[in-house]
Amino acid sequence: MLATILQNIFNALQWGSFYSMIALGYCLVYGVLRLINFAHGDIFMTACYIAFFIASALLSTFVSGGSVVFVATLILTMIATALVGVTIERVAYRPLRKKGVNRLYVVITALMVGFILENGNLAFLGASSRRFPDILQKELWNFGPVTLTNLKVLVIVAAFVVFGVLQFIVKKTVFGMSMRAISYDKFAIPLMGIPVNRVITFTFALGSSLAAVAGILFGMSYPVLDPYMGMTIGWKAFIAAVVGGIGEISGAFLGGFILGFIEIFIAAFFPSSFKDLVSFVILLIILVIKPTGFFGFAKSTKI
């Protein structure tokens, strides 16, 4: 029994790591713009496919995988996905922001961008699933009855590294301070000489690159890609961010792990068909008790 619990704790840490990394992207954009970027789950899907093509190209050149191919795929995927996020912001969101339209129209635009990414993928790449190439050799490590893989450890470590780097950027860098300033008062900040559009572009690039880290690690862990893979995990990561307290980095990070632990332990001890049902009921109860999430707090809106 103890071995089962320990094994499922590591499984939950891995699963929650994916939710946390994606939830951090939602959190960044919402924290700065008060915009729920519903396209973020599909940016994650796009990152998986970008990593697929980059890794396949590199493997055809270097013949075998390894840490060099992994690092190169990771960096190139982060850059390419950041460009996708920046392009979406420039083409879809910035024109609406300049016109000062109601936030509802921006949210609807975000939903449409997500559908465009999904159906664009479907139209150009087809409905067939693709298998993510083996970049790293999988290694099994046995600690008594508990089994870990190098990939599982890599995912968990990557999530905490991403969280630490993001905290440093937001709290210790000029761009991070500018992001926090815009979240407090976006009307007064331009008067202080802070380039708002540049900071927002940086926010989208950063959030999308986090989705890229999650995407490549997800593809390596669960190597079947399809155009709609970002929808479900994106929605769940968004809910995780809300449960943790959307807009708060620590809250989004914690919310991902809470959802990961709930799902894994329900699937471990109950029929898997109960997983989503019970998980969402528990999350609903949490939000009824604490609507702002664990780390969130009610904020007034300046009109």
Short mmCIF file of C-alpha atoms in Angstrom, two decimals:
data_model
loop_
_atom_site.label_atom_id
_atom_site.label_comp_id
_atom_site.label_asym_id
_atom_site.label_seq_id
_atom_site.Cartn_x
_atom_site.Cartn_y
_atom_site.Cartn_z
CA MET A 1 0.00 0.00 0.00
CA LEU A 2 2.79 2.43 0.94
CA ALA A 3 4.62 1.60 -2.29
CA THR A 4 1.48 2.31 -4.29
CA ILE A 5 1.05 5.66 -2.57
CA LEU A 6 4.70 6.63 -3.15
CA GLN A 7 4.53 5.58 -6.79
CA ASN A 8 1.39 7.64 -7.30
CA ILE A 9 2.94 10.65 -5.57
CA PHE A 10 5.69 10.69 -8.21
CA ASN A 11 3.13 10.12 -10.97
CA ALA A 12 1.09 13.03 -9.61
CA LEU A 13 4.17 15.25 -9.44
CA GLN A 14 4.87 14.54 -13.10
CA TRP A 15 1.27 15.06 -14.22
CA GLY A 16 0.89 18.15 -12.07
CA SER A 17 4.12 19.56 -13.52
CA PHE A 18 2.51 19.76 -16.97
CA TYR A 19 -0.55 21.52 -15.58
CA SER A 20 1.63 23.92 -13.60
CA MET A 21 3.82 24.94 -16.53
CA ILE A 22 0.78 25.59 -18.74
CA ALA A 23 -1.09 27.35 -15.93
CA LEU A 24 1.84 29.74 -15.48
CA GLY A 25 1.26 30.94 -19.06
CA TYR A 26 -2.39 31.69 -18.32
CA CYS A 27 -1.32 33.41 -15.11
CA LEU A 28 1.24 35.69 -16.81
CA VAL A 29 -1.14 37.05 -19.45
CA TYR A 30 -4.02 37.44 -17.00
CA GLY A 31 -1.78 39.11 -14.45
CA VAL A 32 -0.71 41.81 -16.93
CA LEU A 33 -3.75 42.28 -19.18
CA ARG A 34 -6.60 40.76 -17.16
CA LEU A 35 -7.13 38.66 -20.30
CA ILE A 36 -7.93 34.95 -20.14
CA ASN A 37 -5.98 33.73 -23.14
CA PHE A 38 -8.09 30.70 -24.04
CA ALA A 39 -5.79 30.03 -27.00
CA HIS A 40 -2.98 29.08 -24.61
CA GLY A 41 -3.89 25.36 -24.62
CA ASP A 42 -3.63 25.36 -28.40
CA ILE A 43 -0.32 27.22 -28.24
CA PHE A 44 0.82 24.27 -26.11
CA MET A 45 -0.42 21.91 -28.86
CA THR A 46 1.39 23.99 -31.48
CA ALA A 47 4.57 23.77 -29.43
CA CYS A 48 4.29 19.96 -29.38
CA TYR A 49 4.12 19.89 -33.18
CA ILE A 50 6.95 22.41 -33.58
CA ALA A 51 9.10 20.25 -31.29
CA PHE A 52 8.07 17.18 -33.31
CA PHE A 53 9.32 18.68 -36.59
CA ILE A 54 12.49 20.15 -35.09
CA ALA A 55 13.38 16.93 -33.28
CA SER A 56 12.69 14.85 -36.40
CA ALA A 57 14.92 17.12 -38.47
CA LEU A 58 17.72 17.05 -35.91
CA LEU A 59 17.51 13.27 -35.49
CA SER A 60 17.76 12.80 -39.25
CA THR A 61 20.97 14.85 -39.10
CA PHE A 62 22.53 13.53 -35.91
CA VAL A 63 21.20 9.94 -36.42
CA SER A 64 20.72 9.24 -32.71
CA GLY A 65 19.19 11.27 -29.93
CA GLY A 66 20.85 12.55 -26.80
CA SER A 67 21.22 15.57 -24.60
CA VAL A 68 22.54 17.75 -27.46
CA VAL A 69 19.48 17.06 -29.59
CA PHE A 70 17.21 17.57 -26.58
CA VAL A 71 18.71 20.94 -25.64
CA ALA A 72 18.72 22.12 -29.28
CA THR A 73 15.08 21.04 -29.72
CA LEU A 74 14.10 22.73 -26.47
CA ILE A 75 15.73 26.07 -27.33
CA LEU A 76 14.49 26.16 -30.93
CA THR A 77 10.96 25.16 -29.87
CA MET A 78 10.87 27.87 -27.19
CA ILE A 79 11.97 30.50 -29.73
CA ALA A 80 9.50 29.36 -32.40
CA THR A 81 6.59 29.10 -29.95
CA ALA A 82 7.41 32.52 -28.51
CA LEU A 83 7.16 33.91 -32.05
CA VAL A 84 3.75 32.24 -32.42
CA GLY A 85 2.56 33.86 -29.19
CA VAL A 86 3.91 37.28 -30.18
CA THR A 87 2.28 37.00 -33.62
CA ILE A 88 -1.08 36.17 -32.05
CA GLU A 89 -0.77 39.18 -29.73
CA ARG A 90 0.13 41.53 -32.59
CA VAL A 91 -2.48 40.26 -35.05
CA ALA A 92 -5.43 39.34 -32.83
CA TYR A 93 -5.26 41.12 -29.48
CA ARG A 94 -3.38 44.40 -29.97
CA PRO A 95 -5.81 45.86 -32.56
CA LEU A 96 -8.70 45.25 -30.15
CA ARG A 97 -6.74 46.72 -27.26
CA LYS A 98 -6.00 49.88 -29.28
CA LYS A 99 -9.69 50.30 -30.03
CA GLY A 100 -10.52 49.90 -26.35
CA VAL A 101 -13.19 47.28 -26.97
CA ASN A 102 -14.97 45.49 -24.16
CA ARG A 103 -12.95 42.67 -22.60
CA LEU A 104 -15.65 40.17 -23.65
CA TYR A 105 -14.72 40.64 -27.33
CA VAL A 106 -11.08 39.93 -26.57
CA VAL A 107 -12.02 36.72 -24.78
CA ILE A 108 -14.14 35.63 -27.76
CA THR A 109 -11.19 36.45 -30.02
CA ALA A 110 -8.96 34.24 -27.87
CA LEU A 111 -11.41 31.36 -28.30
CA MET A 112 -11.41 31.91 -32.07
CA VAL A 113 -7.61 31.95 -32.19
CA GLY A 114 -7.62 28.59 -30.43
CA PHE A 115 -10.04 27.13 -32.99
CA ILE A 116 -7.92 28.56 -35.83
CA LEU A 117 -4.80 26.85 -34.46
CA GLU A 118 -6.63 23.53 -34.05
CA ASN A 119 -8.32 23.53 -37.43
CA GLY A 120 -5.30 25.00 -39.19
CA ASN A 121 -3.29 22.08 -37.88
CA LEU A 122 -6.03 19.68 -38.98
CA ALA A 123 -6.23 21.22 -42.47
CA PHE A 124 -2.50 21.34 -43.20
CA LEU A 125 -1.19 18.30 -41.31
CA GLY A 126 -4.20 15.98 -41.43
CA ALA A 127 -6.18 14.17 -38.74
CA SER A 128 -3.72 11.31 -38.30
CA SER A 129 -1.90 11.17 -35.01
CA ARG A 130 1.87 11.55 -35.07
CA ARG A 131 4.36 9.78 -32.88
CA PHE A 132 6.86 12.03 -31.11
CA PRO A 133 10.42 10.80 -31.77
CA ASP A 134 12.56 9.34 -28.97
CA ILE A 135 14.99 12.14 -28.19
CA LEU A 136 16.37 10.74 -24.95
CA GLN A 137 17.04 7.12 -24.06
CA LYS A 138 14.59 6.13 -21.35
CA GLU A 139 16.20 4.81 -18.16
CA LEU A 140 14.42 3.00 -15.33
CA TRP A 141 15.53 3.56 -11.74
CA ASN A 142 14.18 1.19 -9.09
CA PHE A 143 14.04 2.31 -5.45
CA GLY A 144 12.59 -0.80 -3.83
CA PRO A 145 9.01 -1.14 -5.09
CA VAL A 146 9.02 2.39 -6.52
CA THR A 147 10.07 2.89 -10.14
CA LEU A 148 11.15 6.18 -11.61
CA THR A 149 12.29 7.09 -15.10
CA ASN A 150 14.81 9.73 -16.07
CA LEU A 151 12.04 11.44 -18.04
CA LYS A 152 9.70 11.63 -15.04
CA VAL A 153 12.44 13.22 -12.93
CA LEU A 154 13.30 15.59 -15.78
CA VAL A 155 9.69 16.80 -16.03
CA ILE A 156 9.40 17.43 -12.28
CA VAL A 157 12.76 19.21 -12.07
CA ALA A 158 11.93 21.28 -15.17
CA ALA A 159 8.67 22.49 -13.60
CA PHE A 160 10.44 23.74 -10.46
CA VAL A 161 13.24 25.33 -12.52
CA VAL A 162 10.66 27.11 -14.70
CA PHE A 163 8.86 28.33 -11.57
CA GLY A 164 12.10 29.63 -10.05
CA VAL A 165 13.22 31.38 -13.24
CA LEU A 166 9.80 32.96 -13.68
CA GLN A 167 9.79 34.23 -10.10
CA PHE A 168 13.23 35.75 -10.68
CA ILE A 169 12.15 37.44 -13.92
CA VAL A 170 8.97 38.87 -12.43
CA LYS A 171 10.47 40.04 -9.13
CA LYS A 172 14.07 40.94 -9.97
CA THR A 173 14.20 42.22 -13.56
CA VAL A 174 13.14 45.50 -15.14
CA PHE A 175 10.68 43.75 -17.45
CA GLY A 176 9.21 41.88 -14.50
CA MET A 177 8.73 45.10 -12.53
CA SER A 178 7.14 46.68 -15.60
CA MET A 179 4.76 43.72 -15.91
CA ARG A 180 3.72 44.11 -12.29
CA ALA A 181 3.31 47.85 -12.72
CA ILE A 182 0.99 47.40 -15.71
CA SER A 183 -1.10 44.92 -13.76
CA TYR A 184 -1.60 47.56 -11.04
CA ASP A 185 -2.44 50.52 -13.27
CA LYS A 186 -2.17 50.25 -17.05
CA PHE A 187 -3.39 53.84 -17.54
CA ALA A 188 -0.73 55.61 -15.47
CA ILE A 189 2.21 53.45 -16.54
CA PRO A 190 2.62 54.96 -20.08
CA LEU A 191 2.90 58.40 -18.45
CA MET A 192 6.00 57.14 -16.64
CA GLY A 193 7.72 56.24 -19.91
CA ILE A 194 7.30 52.47 -19.68
CA PRO A 195 6.78 50.94 -23.16
CA VAL A 196 3.53 49.08 -22.51
CA ASN A 197 3.34 47.31 -25.88
CA ARG A 198 6.90 46.05 -25.55
CA VAL A 199 6.21 44.68 -22.07
CA ILE A 200 3.02 42.96 -23.27
CA THR A 201 4.91 41.44 -26.20
CA PHE A 202 7.53 40.15 -23.77
CA THR A 203 4.74 38.69 -21.59
CA PHE A 204 3.27 36.73 -24.50
CA ALA A 205 6.72 35.54 -25.60
CA LEU A 206 7.51 34.37 -22.07
CA GLY A 207 4.16 32.66 -21.54
CA SER A 208 4.35 30.90 -24.90
CA SER A 209 7.90 29.71 -24.26
CA LEU A 210 6.69 28.14 -21.00
CA ALA A 211 4.06 26.28 -23.03
CA ALA A 212 6.91 25.14 -25.28
CA VAL A 213 8.80 23.62 -22.34
CA ALA A 214 5.64 21.79 -21.29
CA GLY A 215 4.96 20.76 -24.90
CA ILE A 216 8.29 19.12 -25.63
CA LEU A 217 8.35 17.30 -22.28
CA PHE A 218 4.74 16.18 -22.75
CA GLY A 219 5.54 14.88 -26.24
CA MET A 220 8.50 12.93 -24.88
CA SER A 221 6.38 11.48 -22.04
CA TYR A 222 3.18 10.75 -23.99
CA PRO A 223 4.39 10.52 -27.60
CA VAL A 224 1.08 10.67 -29.49
CA LEU A 225 0.20 14.06 -30.98
CA ASP A 226 -3.15 15.13 -32.43
CA PRO A 227 -4.63 18.53 -33.33
CA TYR A 228 -7.04 18.58 -30.39
CA MET A 229 -4.63 17.53 -27.67
CA GLY A 230 -4.33 21.08 -26.34
CA MET A 231 -8.03 21.58 -25.72
CA THR A 232 -8.59 19.35 -22.69
CA ILE A 233 -5.24 19.87 -21.00
CA GLY A 234 -5.48 23.60 -21.67
CA TRP A 235 -8.87 23.89 -20.02
CA LYS A 236 -7.70 21.84 -17.06
CA ALA A 237 -4.58 23.98 -16.66
CA PHE A 238 -6.77 27.08 -16.74
CA ILE A 239 -8.97 25.64 -13.99
CA ALA A 240 -5.83 24.77 -12.04
CA ALA A 241 -4.70 28.39 -12.35
CA VAL A 242 -8.09 29.60 -11.09
CA VAL A 243 -8.03 27.20 -8.14
CA GLY A 244 -4.56 28.38 -7.18
CA GLY A 245 -5.49 32.03 -7.68
CA ILE A 246 -5.14 33.21 -11.27
CA GLY A 247 -2.79 36.15 -11.58
CA GLU A 248 -0.60 34.81 -8.77
CA ILE A 249 2.40 32.80 -9.98
CA SER A 250 2.66 30.72 -6.80
CA GLY A 251 -1.06 30.01 -6.96
CA ALA A 252 -1.00 28.83 -10.58
CA PHE A 253 1.99 26.61 -9.82
CA LEU A 254 0.31 25.09 -6.76
CA GLY A 255 -3.03 24.71 -8.57
CA GLY A 256 -1.42 22.55 -11.23
CA PHE A 257 -0.08 20.15 -8.65
CA ILE A 258 -3.38 20.07 -6.75
CA LEU A 259 -5.21 19.01 -9.92
CA GLY A 260 -2.46 16.51 -10.77
CA PHE A 261 -2.65 14.87 -7.35
CA ILE A 262 -6.46 14.72 -7.40
CA GLU A 263 -6.58 13.11 -10.85
CA ILE A 264 -3.83 10.57 -10.26
CA PHE A 265 -5.11 9.40 -6.88
CA ILE A 266 -8.71 9.12 -8.08
CA ALA A 267 -7.56 7.09 -11.09
CA ALA A 268 -5.45 4.92 -8.77
CA PHE A 269 -8.22 3.96 -6.36
CA PHE A 270 -11.42 4.38 -8.39
CA PRO A 271 -12.50 3.50 -11.95
CA SER A 272 -10.76 5.87 -14.38
CA SER A 273 -14.14 7.04 -15.71
CA PHE A 274 -14.62 8.80 -12.34
CA LYS A 275 -11.39 10.79 -12.70
CA ASP A 276 -12.66 13.95 -14.38
CA LEU A 277 -16.07 13.86 -12.66
CA VAL A 278 -14.72 13.65 -9.12
CA SER A 279 -11.80 16.00 -9.86
CA PHE A 280 -14.03 18.79 -11.09
CA VAL A 281 -16.51 18.30 -8.24
CA ILE A 282 -13.66 18.71 -5.75
CA LEU A 283 -12.35 21.78 -7.58
CA LEU A 284 -15.86 23.24 -7.67
CA ILE A 285 -16.17 22.79 -3.91
CA ILE A 286 -12.81 24.53 -3.44
CA LEU A 287 -13.94 27.50 -5.53
CA VAL A 288 -17.31 27.71 -3.74
CA ILE A 289 -15.48 27.90 -0.41
CA LYS A 290 -12.73 30.23 -1.70
CA PRO A 291 -13.76 31.87 -5.01
CA THR A 292 -10.45 33.71 -5.46
CA GLY A 293 -8.42 30.49 -5.18
CA PHE A 294 -5.78 29.67 -2.59
CA PHE A 295 -3.43 32.57 -3.34
CA GLY A 296 -5.77 35.00 -5.10
CA PHE A 297 -7.55 37.97 -3.62
CA ALA A 298 -10.39 40.17 -4.80
CA LYS A 299 -9.27 43.21 -6.80
CA SER A 300 -11.17 46.34 -7.71
CA THR A 301 -11.33 47.37 -11.37
CA LYS A 302 -10.59 50.94 -12.43
CA ILE A 303 -13.17 52.24 -14.92
#
